[in-house]
Amino acid sequence: MLNQKLILPPKQANTQPEILVCGEPVVIIGANGAGKSRLGLWIEQNQSNPQKVHRISAQKSLDFPEYVQLKSLEQAEKELLLGTSQDPQAWGGLLQTKMVHRWLSNQRPNLSVTVPLNDYERALALLFAKKYQRDSQLAKRIREMEREGKNERPEIPNSPDEILLNIWKDILPHRELVVEDGKITVLISGNNVYQGREMSDGERVALYLMAQCLCVPPDSIVIVDEPEVHLHKSLMSKLWSKIEEAQPNCLFVYITHDVDFAASRVGAKKIWLKSYDGNQWNWDEVPKTEALPEPVLLEILGSRKKVIFVESDKGGLDYKIYEAVYPEFLIMPRGGCEKIIEATKAMRDNSALHHVEAFGIIDMDYRHQDQIDAWKKFNILPLNVAEVENILCVPELLEVVAIVLGRNPLDTCQQVANFVINQLEKDLEYQAAQRSASEIEFKLNRFNKKKCREKTSFVKTFEDLVVSIDPHEIYENNLSLYKSVIESKDYTKALLLYNNKGLPSLISHCFGLISGEYQQQIVRLLCSDYKNAIVSGLKKYTPTLIG
C-alpha cells in the first residue's frame, strides 16, 4: 500500500517544512498567480531522495519523429529523468544535473520557472528500451529453461508498453495504437493508418503522459503540472485513474487550477494553494464539511472571491440576475432555502474558511421580521420581493422593456400593476392561508426542547407553545394585510407579499408579447446597452452585502 512522505514548504514564514504522510494521491489546487508552477519546482528540489522525483511540466512539445532512436536502457533512463546521459557527479549531483540539463536552468531568465520540455522522443525511447529489456530477459530465461530441460512456460511480466496499450484500449477504444520497431502508428476503422506524430493533441498528450508515468523508477514521486491540459473531461479522469492503478507504489502529486479535475480525484488529499508572495506560499489542506460537497468547496476556494449561495440553477435567468447585480462575487446555486442556510452557516462556522466571506440570499416568501432578523446574524438576507421571479416585474424593469418595445412606459406599468393586483385578489384566500401556515410553522419550529426534562416539563412546554398560537387571529391578520394591499393598489408591496412564480409569464400580454417572451426580453437586455438600467433597477430589490 502507498505510504510516502511528501515534503511541502512551510505554511508560515520562519517555520520548518511540512511533512505529509500520503496513502493517496495529492491534488494541489490554486488560482492563476498562486505560484503553482514554482511550488512544483520547490517540491522537486526539496524531497529526501531526488532520484525518485519526476516532474512533468505543463509546457511541453508534443512533437516526436516518425522513428524513435533506440538506446540502451541506462542511456534512455538518464536522458529522460536527468536530461543527459553524462555522469551526474560531473555536474554536482543528480538534482543539479537535472536542473541544468532537463530544465535548462542556465539558459532561462532568473524569474522563469521552466522552459517548455522537449522530451517526447526521450519518453518513447525509454518505453522501447524497457520493452527490449523485458524481451531480452525473457528470451534468456527461455534458453536457460531449454538447457535445463524444463518445458513449462516462464512467467511473462508486462512491459510498460503493454500496460500503456491496455490503458489506451480502455480510454480510446476506437483507435488502435501500435508500438513496435521504434515507431508509433494508429489504426482506425478499416485499413486506415496514420503516423503517431499525426495524432490529435489529446491523443498525443495521453500517450506522452502514459509513457512518462509508466517509465519512472518504482516508488517515485511524480509531480504533474496541469494534468488536464489538452484532455477532454470525459477522458481526463479515467486516464489518470488507470495510470495510478498501473503505478500503485508511486505518489502522484497533481498541480492544477481546474476544479473539475480536482473533484474527479475522489479520495485524494486536497491542498488549497491560496497565494504566493514571491518567497512564501500560503496553503492549507482543504477542510472537510458535510454541508458543502467537495466540488462546491473547491470551486469556492479556487475562485478567491466572496461567495453568495442562492436559490437558483446555474445558467438560469435568476442566476444571470445575481451575476449581473453582484459581479465581484462567486454565485453558487444550492437549491432550496434550507440548503442556503446550511451552506452559509457551514462557511462561517468552519475556522479554516473564516477568511472566505460567505452570504446567502433567499426569497422573501412568507417570512416575518423575526425570521429575517434571526438569519441576518449569519449573513443570510432576503430579496425585497416574495420570490426571485417577482424581481423581473418591478416598475424599473417594466419601464425599460416598455421603452425598448416602443410602448408608453407609464401606461404599460399601470396596466401591469392593475393586472397583478387583480390576480392577487383572485388568489386572496390562498395567499392568506399560505402565509398563515408559514407563520405557524415558524412558531412551531421554536419549540424549546431544552426545557423538556421529563414528561411534565415536555407536556407543559408543548401546551404553552400551542396556546400561544391562535390560528384564527393569524389568518385574519394576514387576510387583512393582503386586503390592504389590494385596496390601496400598492404594487410594490404586492410584489413583496404575493408568491406567484408565474407572474413574469402572465404579464407578457401587457407588452403585446406571448406568454414567456417578457423574460426573454430581460435576458437580451442584460447583454445590451440597457444592462446598466436593468441592473440599477434590480439593485433596489436585492440586499446590500457588507462583510
Coordinates of C-alpha atoms in Angstrom, one line a residue:
M1 CA 0.0 0.0 0.0
L2 CA 1.2 3.5 -0.8
N3 CA 2.7 5.2 2.2
Q4 CA 5.0 8.0 1.0
K5 CA 6.4 11.1 2.7
L6 CA 5.9 14.4 0.8
I7 CA 7.8 17.5 1.9
L8 CA 6.0 20.8 1.4
P9 CA 7.1 24.3 2.1
P10 CA 6.3 25.9 5.5
K11 CA 2.7 27.1 5.9
Q12 CA 4.0 30.3 7.6
A13 CA 7.3 32.2 7.4
N14 CA 10.3 31.1 9.6
T15 CA 8.9 27.6 10.3
Q16 CA 10.0 24.2 9.2
P17 CA 8.8 22.5 6.0
E18 CA 5.7 20.4 6.4
I19 CA 5.9 16.6 6.0
L20 CA 2.7 14.8 4.8
V21 CA 2.5 11.1 5.0
C22 CA 0.4 10.2 2.0
G23 CA -1.5 7.0 1.4
E24 CA -3.3 8.5 -1.6
P25 CA -2.6 10.9 -4.4
V26 CA -2.3 14.6 -3.7
V27 CA -4.1 17.4 -5.6
I28 CA -2.8 21.0 -5.2
I29 CA -5.4 23.4 -6.5
G30 CA -4.8 27.2 -6.9
A31 CA -5.9 30.1 -9.0
N32 CA -3.7 31.8 -11.6
G33 CA -0.9 33.7 -9.9
A34 CA -0.9 31.5 -6.8
G35 CA 2.6 30.2 -7.5
K36 CA 1.6 26.7 -8.6
S37 CA 4.5 26.0 -11.1
R38 CA 7.0 27.5 -8.6
L39 CA 5.6 25.2 -6.0
G40 CA 6.1 22.2 -8.3
L41 CA 9.8 23.2 -8.7
W42 CA 10.2 23.6 -4.9
I43 CA 8.7 20.1 -4.3
E44 CA 11.1 18.6 -6.9
Q45 CA 14.1 20.3 -5.3
N46 CA 13.3 19.5 -1.7
Q47 CA 12.5 15.8 -1.4
S48 CA 14.7 13.4 0.6
N49 CA 15.5 11.3 -2.5
P50 CA 15.9 13.4 -5.7
Q51 CA 16.5 10.2 -7.7
K52 CA 12.8 9.2 -7.1
V53 CA 11.2 12.5 -8.0
H54 CA 10.0 13.2 -11.6
R55 CA 8.2 16.4 -12.6
I56 CA 6.2 16.7 -15.7
S57 CA 5.8 20.3 -17.0
A58 CA 2.6 21.9 -18.1
Q59 CA 4.6 23.4 -21.0
K60 CA 5.8 20.6 -23.4
S61 CA 6.3 20.0 -27.0
L62 CA 4.0 17.3 -28.4
D63 CA 6.1 16.6 -31.5
F64 CA 8.2 13.5 -32.0
P65 CA 9.9 11.9 -35.0
E66 CA 8.4 9.1 -37.1
Y67 CA 11.1 6.7 -36.0
V68 CA 12.4 6.9 -32.4
Q69 CA 16.1 6.4 -31.9
L70 CA 16.7 3.2 -30.0
K71 CA 19.0 3.4 -27.0
S72 CA 20.3 1.3 -24.1
L73 CA 18.1 1.2 -21.0
E74 CA 20.6 3.1 -18.9
Q75 CA 21.1 5.9 -21.5
A76 CA 17.4 6.3 -22.2
E77 CA 16.6 6.4 -18.5
K78 CA 19.2 9.0 -17.7
E79 CA 18.2 11.2 -20.6
L80 CA 14.6 11.2 -19.7
L81 CA 15.0 11.7 -15.9
L82 CA 18.1 13.9 -15.9
G83 CA 18.2 15.4 -19.4
T84 CA 21.6 13.9 -20.1
S85 CA 23.4 10.5 -20.1
Q86 CA 26.5 12.1 -18.6
D87 CA 27.8 11.2 -15.1
P88 CA 25.7 13.3 -12.6
Q89 CA 28.8 13.8 -10.4
A90 CA 30.4 15.9 -13.1
W91 CA 27.5 18.4 -12.6
G92 CA 27.4 18.4 -8.8
G93 CA 24.9 15.6 -8.3
L94 CA 21.5 14.3 -9.5
L95 CA 19.5 17.4 -8.7
Q96 CA 21.9 19.9 -10.2
T97 CA 22.3 17.8 -13.3
K98 CA 18.5 17.6 -13.7
M99 CA 18.2 21.4 -13.3
V100 CA 20.9 22.2 -15.9
H101 CA 20.1 19.6 -18.5
R102 CA 16.4 18.7 -18.1
W103 CA 15.2 22.1 -17.1
L104 CA 17.9 24.2 -18.8
S105 CA 18.3 26.4 -15.7
N106 CA 21.4 28.1 -17.1
Q107 CA 19.5 29.1 -20.3
R108 CA 16.4 30.8 -19.0
P109 CA 15.8 34.1 -17.1
N110 CA 16.1 34.0 -13.3
L111 CA 12.4 34.6 -12.8
S112 CA 11.4 31.9 -15.2
V113 CA 10.3 28.6 -13.6
T114 CA 10.8 26.4 -16.6
V115 CA 11.2 26.2 -20.3
P116 CA 8.9 24.1 -22.4
L117 CA 10.0 20.5 -22.2
N118 CA 11.1 18.8 -25.5
D119 CA 11.4 15.2 -24.3
Y120 CA 8.7 13.3 -26.1
E121 CA 11.2 11.2 -28.0
R122 CA 13.1 10.5 -24.8
A123 CA 10.0 9.2 -23.1
L124 CA 9.3 6.9 -26.1
A125 CA 12.9 5.9 -26.3
L126 CA 12.8 4.7 -22.6
L127 CA 9.5 3.0 -23.3
F128 CA 11.1 1.0 -26.1
A129 CA 14.2 0.4 -24.1
K130 CA 12.2 -1.2 -21.3
K131 CA 10.3 -3.3 -23.8
Y132 CA 13.5 -4.6 -25.3
Q133 CA 15.0 -5.3 -21.8
R134 CA 11.9 -7.4 -20.9
D135 CA 12.1 -9.3 -24.2
S136 CA 15.8 -9.9 -23.9
Q137 CA 15.4 -11.2 -20.3
L138 CA 12.5 -13.3 -21.3
A139 CA 14.5 -14.9 -24.3
K140 CA 17.4 -15.5 -22.0
R141 CA 15.2 -17.3 -19.4
I142 CA 13.6 -19.4 -22.1
R143 CA 17.0 -20.6 -23.4
E144 CA 18.1 -21.4 -19.8
M145 CA 14.9 -23.4 -19.2
E146 CA 15.5 -25.3 -22.5
R147 CA 19.1 -26.2 -21.4
E148 CA 17.6 -27.4 -18.1
G149 CA 15.1 -29.5 -19.9
K150 CA 12.1 -27.6 -18.5
N151 CA 9.0 -27.5 -20.7
E152 CA 6.8 -25.1 -18.7
R153 CA 6.2 -21.6 -19.9
P154 CA 8.1 -18.9 -18.0
E155 CA 6.3 -16.1 -16.3
I156 CA 5.9 -13.1 -18.6
P157 CA 5.8 -9.8 -16.8
N158 CA 4.0 -6.9 -18.6
S159 CA 6.4 -4.3 -20.0
P160 CA 5.4 -0.6 -19.8
D161 CA 4.4 -0.5 -23.4
E162 CA 1.9 -3.4 -22.9
I163 CA 0.5 -1.6 -19.9
L164 CA 0.2 1.5 -21.9
L165 CA -1.6 -0.3 -24.8
N166 CA -4.1 -1.7 -22.3
I167 CA -4.8 1.7 -20.9
W168 CA -5.1 3.1 -24.4
K169 CA -7.7 0.5 -25.4
D170 CA -9.7 1.4 -22.3
I171 CA -9.8 5.1 -22.9
L172 CA -9.6 5.3 -26.7
P173 CA -11.2 2.0 -27.9
H174 CA -11.9 3.3 -31.4
R175 CA -8.2 4.0 -32.1
E176 CA -5.8 1.1 -32.1
L177 CA -2.3 2.1 -31.0
V178 CA 0.7 0.2 -32.4
V179 CA 4.1 0.4 -30.7
E180 CA 6.8 -1.5 -32.5
D181 CA 10.1 -1.3 -34.3
G182 CA 10.8 2.2 -32.8
K183 CA 7.6 3.5 -34.4
I184 CA 4.2 4.7 -33.3
T185 CA 1.2 4.3 -35.6
V186 CA -2.6 4.4 -35.1
L187 CA -5.2 2.2 -36.8
I188 CA -8.8 3.3 -37.2
S189 CA -11.8 1.5 -38.9
G190 CA -10.9 -0.5 -42.0
N191 CA -7.3 -0.3 -43.1
N192 CA -6.8 3.4 -42.3
V193 CA -3.4 4.1 -40.7
Y194 CA -1.8 7.3 -39.7
Q195 CA 1.6 8.1 -38.1
G196 CA 1.7 8.7 -34.4
R197 CA 3.0 12.3 -34.9
E198 CA -0.3 13.0 -36.8
M199 CA -2.4 12.2 -33.8
S200 CA -4.7 14.9 -32.3
D201 CA -3.3 16.9 -29.3
G202 CA -5.5 14.9 -27.0
E203 CA -4.1 11.6 -28.3
R204 CA -0.5 12.8 -28.2
V205 CA -0.7 14.2 -24.7
A206 CA -2.4 11.0 -23.5
L207 CA 0.5 8.9 -25.0
Y208 CA 3.1 11.3 -23.6
L209 CA 1.7 11.2 -20.1
M210 CA 1.4 7.4 -20.0
A211 CA 5.0 7.0 -21.3
Q212 CA 6.3 9.4 -18.7
C213 CA 4.5 7.9 -15.8
L214 CA 4.9 4.2 -16.6
C215 CA 8.7 4.6 -17.0
V216 CA 9.6 6.3 -13.7
P217 CA 11.5 4.3 -11.1
P218 CA 9.5 2.3 -8.6
D219 CA 8.2 4.3 -5.5
S220 CA 8.7 7.6 -7.3
I221 CA 7.0 10.9 -6.5
V222 CA 5.5 12.1 -9.8
I223 CA 4.7 15.8 -10.0
V224 CA 2.3 16.6 -12.8
D225 CA 1.7 20.3 -13.6
E226 CA -1.7 21.0 -15.2
P227 CA -2.6 17.3 -15.7
E228 CA -5.8 18.3 -17.5
V229 CA -4.2 20.2 -20.5
H230 CA -5.4 19.1 -23.9
L231 CA -7.5 16.3 -22.4
H232 CA -11.3 16.1 -22.7
K233 CA -13.0 15.9 -19.3
S234 CA -14.6 12.5 -20.0
L235 CA -11.1 11.2 -20.9
M236 CA -9.1 13.0 -18.2
S237 CA -10.4 11.3 -15.0
K238 CA -10.3 7.8 -16.5
L239 CA -6.7 8.2 -17.9
W240 CA -5.3 9.3 -14.5
S241 CA -7.2 6.6 -12.6
K242 CA -5.7 4.0 -15.0
I243 CA -2.2 5.4 -14.6
E244 CA -2.5 5.5 -10.8
E245 CA -3.7 1.9 -10.9
A246 CA -0.7 0.8 -13.0
Q247 CA 1.7 2.5 -10.6
P248 CA 0.3 1.8 -7.2
N249 CA 3.6 2.5 -5.4
C250 CA 4.2 5.9 -6.9
L251 CA 2.9 9.1 -5.3
F252 CA 1.1 11.3 -7.8
V253 CA 1.1 15.0 -7.0
Y254 CA -1.2 17.0 -9.3
I255 CA -0.9 20.7 -9.5
T256 CA -4.0 22.3 -11.2
H257 CA -6.4 25.2 -11.3
D258 CA -9.1 23.0 -12.8
V259 CA -11.9 22.5 -10.2
D260 CA -13.4 19.6 -12.2
F261 CA -10.1 17.8 -12.3
A262 CA -9.6 18.2 -8.6
A263 CA -13.1 17.0 -7.8
S264 CA -12.6 13.9 -10.1
R265 CA -9.7 12.6 -7.9
V266 CA -12.0 11.1 -5.4
G267 CA -10.2 10.1 -2.2
A268 CA -7.1 12.2 -3.0
K269 CA -5.6 14.5 -0.4
K270 CA -6.6 18.0 -1.5
I271 CA -4.4 21.1 -0.8
W272 CA -5.6 24.6 -1.4
L273 CA -2.9 27.0 -2.6
K274 CA -4.1 30.4 -1.5
S275 CA -1.4 32.7 -2.6
Y276 CA 2.4 33.3 -3.2
D277 CA 4.2 36.5 -2.3
G278 CA 7.5 35.6 -4.1
N279 CA 9.0 33.9 -1.1
Q280 CA 6.3 32.2 0.9
W281 CA 3.3 30.1 -0.1
N282 CA 0.1 30.4 1.8
W283 CA -1.5 26.9 1.7
D284 CA -3.7 24.6 3.7
E285 CA -5.5 21.3 3.3
V286 CA -9.0 21.6 2.0
P287 CA -11.3 21.4 5.1
K288 CA -14.0 18.8 5.3
T289 CA -17.6 19.9 5.8
E290 CA -20.7 17.8 5.4
A291 CA -22.8 20.8 4.4
L292 CA -20.8 21.5 1.3
P293 CA -19.9 18.9 -1.3
E294 CA -16.2 18.8 -2.2
P295 CA -16.7 20.1 -5.8
V296 CA -18.6 23.1 -4.5
L297 CA -16.0 23.8 -1.8
L298 CA -13.2 23.5 -4.3
E299 CA -14.9 26.0 -6.7
I300 CA -15.3 28.4 -3.9
L301 CA -11.7 28.1 -2.7
G302 CA -10.3 28.2 -6.3
S303 CA -12.2 31.4 -7.2
R304 CA -10.7 33.6 -4.5
K305 CA -13.9 35.6 -4.5
K306 CA -16.6 36.3 -1.9
V307 CA -19.4 33.8 -2.3
I308 CA -23.2 34.1 -2.4
F309 CA -25.3 31.0 -2.1
V310 CA -28.6 31.4 -4.0
E311 CA -31.8 29.6 -4.7
S312 CA -31.4 29.0 -8.4
D313 CA -30.0 26.7 -11.1
K314 CA -26.7 27.5 -12.7
G315 CA -27.3 29.2 -16.1
G316 CA -30.9 30.0 -15.3
L317 CA -32.4 33.5 -15.6
D318 CA -32.2 34.1 -11.8
Y319 CA -28.6 33.0 -11.8
K320 CA -27.8 35.6 -14.5
I321 CA -29.6 38.2 -12.5
Y322 CA -27.4 37.6 -9.5
E323 CA -24.2 37.6 -11.7
A324 CA -25.2 40.9 -13.1
V325 CA -26.0 42.5 -9.7
Y326 CA -23.0 41.0 -7.9
P327 CA -20.2 40.8 -10.5
E328 CA -17.5 40.7 -7.8
F329 CA -19.0 37.6 -6.1
L330 CA -19.0 34.0 -6.9
I331 CA -22.6 32.9 -7.3
M332 CA -23.2 29.4 -6.0
P333 CA -26.6 27.8 -6.5
R334 CA -27.6 25.5 -3.6
G335 CA -31.2 24.6 -4.2
G336 CA -33.8 25.5 -1.6
C337 CA -33.7 27.8 1.4
E338 CA -32.6 25.2 3.9
K339 CA -29.6 24.4 1.7
I340 CA -28.7 28.1 1.5
I341 CA -28.8 28.5 5.3
E342 CA -26.9 25.2 5.8
A343 CA -24.1 26.2 3.3
T344 CA -23.7 29.8 4.6
K345 CA -23.5 28.7 8.2
A346 CA -21.0 26.0 7.3
M347 CA -18.7 28.5 5.7
R348 CA -18.9 30.8 8.7
D349 CA -18.6 28.1 11.4
N350 CA -15.5 26.3 9.8
S351 CA -12.4 28.0 11.2
A352 CA -10.4 27.1 8.2
L353 CA -12.8 29.1 6.0
H354 CA -13.2 32.3 8.0
H355 CA -11.3 34.3 5.5
V356 CA -13.8 33.5 2.8
E357 CA -16.7 35.9 3.1
A358 CA -20.0 34.0 2.5
F359 CA -23.5 35.3 2.1
G360 CA -26.9 33.7 1.5
I361 CA -29.7 35.3 -0.5
I362 CA -33.2 33.8 -0.1
D363 CA -36.6 34.6 -1.4
M364 CA -38.8 36.6 1.0
D365 CA -41.6 34.0 0.6
Y366 CA -43.9 34.4 3.5
R367 CA -41.2 35.3 6.0
H368 CA -41.8 37.6 9.0
Q369 CA -39.4 40.1 10.5
D370 CA -38.3 37.9 13.4
Q371 CA -37.2 35.2 11.0
I372 CA -35.3 37.7 8.9
D373 CA -33.6 39.2 12.0
A374 CA -32.5 35.7 13.1
W375 CA -30.9 34.9 9.8
K376 CA -29.2 38.3 9.4
K377 CA -26.7 37.2 12.1
F378 CA -25.4 34.6 9.6
N379 CA -25.3 36.9 6.6
I380 CA -28.4 35.3 5.2
L381 CA -30.6 38.0 3.7
P382 CA -33.9 38.1 1.8
L383 CA -34.8 39.7 -1.5
N384 CA -37.2 42.6 -1.2
V385 CA -39.8 40.7 -3.3
A386 CA -41.7 37.5 -2.5
E387 CA -39.8 35.4 -5.0
V388 CA -36.9 36.0 -7.4
E389 CA -39.4 35.8 -10.3
N390 CA -41.1 38.8 -8.9
I391 CA -38.0 40.9 -9.3
L392 CA -38.5 40.8 -13.0
C393 CA -41.8 42.6 -12.6
V394 CA -40.5 45.6 -10.6
P395 CA -41.5 49.0 -12.1
E396 CA -37.9 49.9 -13.1
L397 CA -37.7 46.9 -15.4
L398 CA -41.2 47.2 -16.7
E399 CA -40.3 50.8 -17.8
V400 CA -37.1 49.7 -19.6
V401 CA -38.8 46.9 -21.5
A402 CA -41.7 49.2 -22.5
I403 CA -39.3 51.8 -23.9
V404 CA -37.4 49.1 -25.8
L405 CA -40.7 47.9 -27.3
G406 CA -41.9 51.4 -28.2
R407 CA -44.7 51.4 -25.7
N408 CA -45.8 54.1 -23.3
P409 CA -43.9 53.4 -20.0
L410 CA -46.5 54.9 -17.6
D411 CA -49.5 53.2 -19.3
T412 CA -47.7 49.9 -19.5
C413 CA -46.6 50.0 -15.9
Q414 CA -50.1 50.9 -14.8
Q415 CA -51.6 48.0 -16.9
V416 CA -49.2 45.5 -15.3
A417 CA -49.9 46.8 -11.8
N418 CA -53.6 46.5 -12.3
F419 CA -53.3 43.0 -13.7
V420 CA -51.1 41.8 -10.8
I421 CA -53.4 43.4 -8.1
N422 CA -56.4 41.6 -9.8
Q423 CA -54.5 38.3 -9.8
L424 CA -53.7 38.8 -6.1
E425 CA -57.4 39.4 -5.4
K426 CA -58.3 36.2 -7.1
D427 CA -55.7 34.3 -5.0
L428 CA -56.6 36.2 -1.8
E429 CA -57.7 33.4 0.4
Y430 CA -55.0 31.0 -0.8
Q431 CA -52.2 33.6 -0.2
A432 CA -53.6 34.4 3.3
A433 CA -53.8 30.7 4.1
Q434 CA -50.2 30.0 2.9
R435 CA -48.8 33.0 4.7
S436 CA -50.6 31.9 7.9
A437 CA -49.3 28.3 7.5
S438 CA -45.8 29.6 7.1
E439 CA -46.1 31.7 10.2
I440 CA -47.4 28.8 12.3
E441 CA -44.7 26.5 11.0
F442 CA -42.1 29.0 12.1
K443 CA -43.6 29.3 15.6
L444 CA -43.8 25.5 16.0
N445 CA -40.1 25.3 15.0
R446 CA -39.3 27.4 18.0
F447 CA -40.4 24.6 20.3
N448 CA -37.7 24.6 23.1
K449 CA -36.6 21.0 23.7
K450 CA -34.1 22.1 26.3
K451 CA -36.9 22.8 28.7
C452 CA -38.1 19.1 28.4
R453 CA -36.5 17.3 31.4
E454 CA -39.3 14.7 31.8
K455 CA -42.9 14.2 30.9
T456 CA -44.4 17.0 32.8
S457 CA -42.0 19.7 31.5
F458 CA -42.3 18.3 28.0
V459 CA -46.1 18.5 28.0
K460 CA -46.2 21.9 29.6
T461 CA -43.6 23.3 27.1
F462 CA -45.7 22.0 24.2
E463 CA -49.0 23.1 25.6
D464 CA -47.7 26.6 26.3
L465 CA -46.4 26.8 22.7
V466 CA -49.7 25.7 21.3
V467 CA -51.7 28.0 23.4
S468 CA -49.6 31.0 22.2
I469 CA -50.6 30.2 18.6
D470 CA -54.1 31.5 17.6
P471 CA -54.7 30.2 14.0
H472 CA -57.9 32.4 13.7
E473 CA -56.1 35.6 14.6
I474 CA -53.1 34.7 12.5
Y475 CA -55.3 34.1 9.4
E476 CA -57.4 37.2 9.9
N477 CA -54.3 39.4 10.3
N478 CA -52.8 38.0 7.1
L479 CA -56.1 38.3 5.3
S480 CA -56.3 42.0 6.3
L481 CA -52.7 42.5 5.2
Y482 CA -53.4 41.3 1.7
K483 CA -56.8 43.2 1.6
S484 CA -55.0 46.5 2.4
V485 CA -52.6 45.9 -0.5
I486 CA -55.5 45.3 -2.9
E487 CA -57.5 48.3 -1.6
S488 CA -54.5 50.7 -1.8
K489 CA -53.4 49.2 -5.1
D490 CA -49.8 49.2 -3.6
Y491 CA -48.0 47.4 -6.5
T492 CA -44.5 47.4 -4.8
K493 CA -46.0 45.8 -1.7
A494 CA -47.9 43.3 -3.8
L495 CA -44.6 42.1 -5.3
L496 CA -43.2 41.8 -1.7
L497 CA -46.1 39.7 -0.5
Y498 CA -47.6 37.8 -3.5
N499 CA -46.0 34.4 -4.1
N500 CA -46.6 33.5 -7.7
K501 CA -43.7 32.2 -9.8
G502 CA -45.7 32.6 -13.0
L503 CA -46.0 36.4 -12.8
P504 CA -43.3 37.2 -15.4
S505 CA -45.1 35.0 -18.0
L506 CA -48.5 36.2 -17.1
I507 CA -47.6 39.9 -17.6
S508 CA -46.2 39.3 -21.1
H509 CA -49.5 40.2 -22.7
C510 CA -49.3 43.7 -21.3
F511 CA -46.4 44.3 -23.7
G512 CA -48.1 42.7 -26.6
L513 CA -45.9 39.5 -26.2
I514 CA -46.9 35.9 -26.0
S515 CA -46.5 34.1 -22.6
G516 CA -42.9 33.8 -21.6
E517 CA -41.5 36.3 -24.0
Y518 CA -41.2 39.1 -21.4
Q519 CA -38.4 37.1 -19.5
Q520 CA -36.5 36.6 -22.8
Q521 CA -36.6 40.4 -23.3
I522 CA -34.9 40.8 -19.9
V523 CA -32.2 38.2 -20.9
R524 CA -31.5 40.1 -24.1
L525 CA -31.4 43.5 -22.4
L526 CA -28.8 42.1 -19.9
C527 CA -26.5 41.8 -22.9
S528 CA -27.2 45.1 -24.4
D529 CA -26.7 48.9 -23.8
Y530 CA -29.7 48.7 -21.4
K531 CA -27.8 46.5 -19.0
N532 CA -26.9 49.3 -16.6
A533 CA -30.5 50.4 -16.4
I534 CA -31.7 46.9 -15.7
V535 CA -29.0 46.3 -13.1
S536 CA -29.7 49.6 -11.4
G537 CA -33.4 48.7 -11.1
L538 CA -32.6 45.2 -9.8
K539 CA -30.3 46.6 -7.1
K540 CA -33.2 48.4 -5.4
Y541 CA -34.7 45.0 -4.6
T542 CA -31.6 42.9 -3.8
P543 CA -29.8 43.1 -0.4
T544 CA -26.7 45.1 0.1
L545 CA -23.9 42.7 1.2
I546 CA -21.5 44.0 3.8
G547 CA -19.0 41.6 5.3

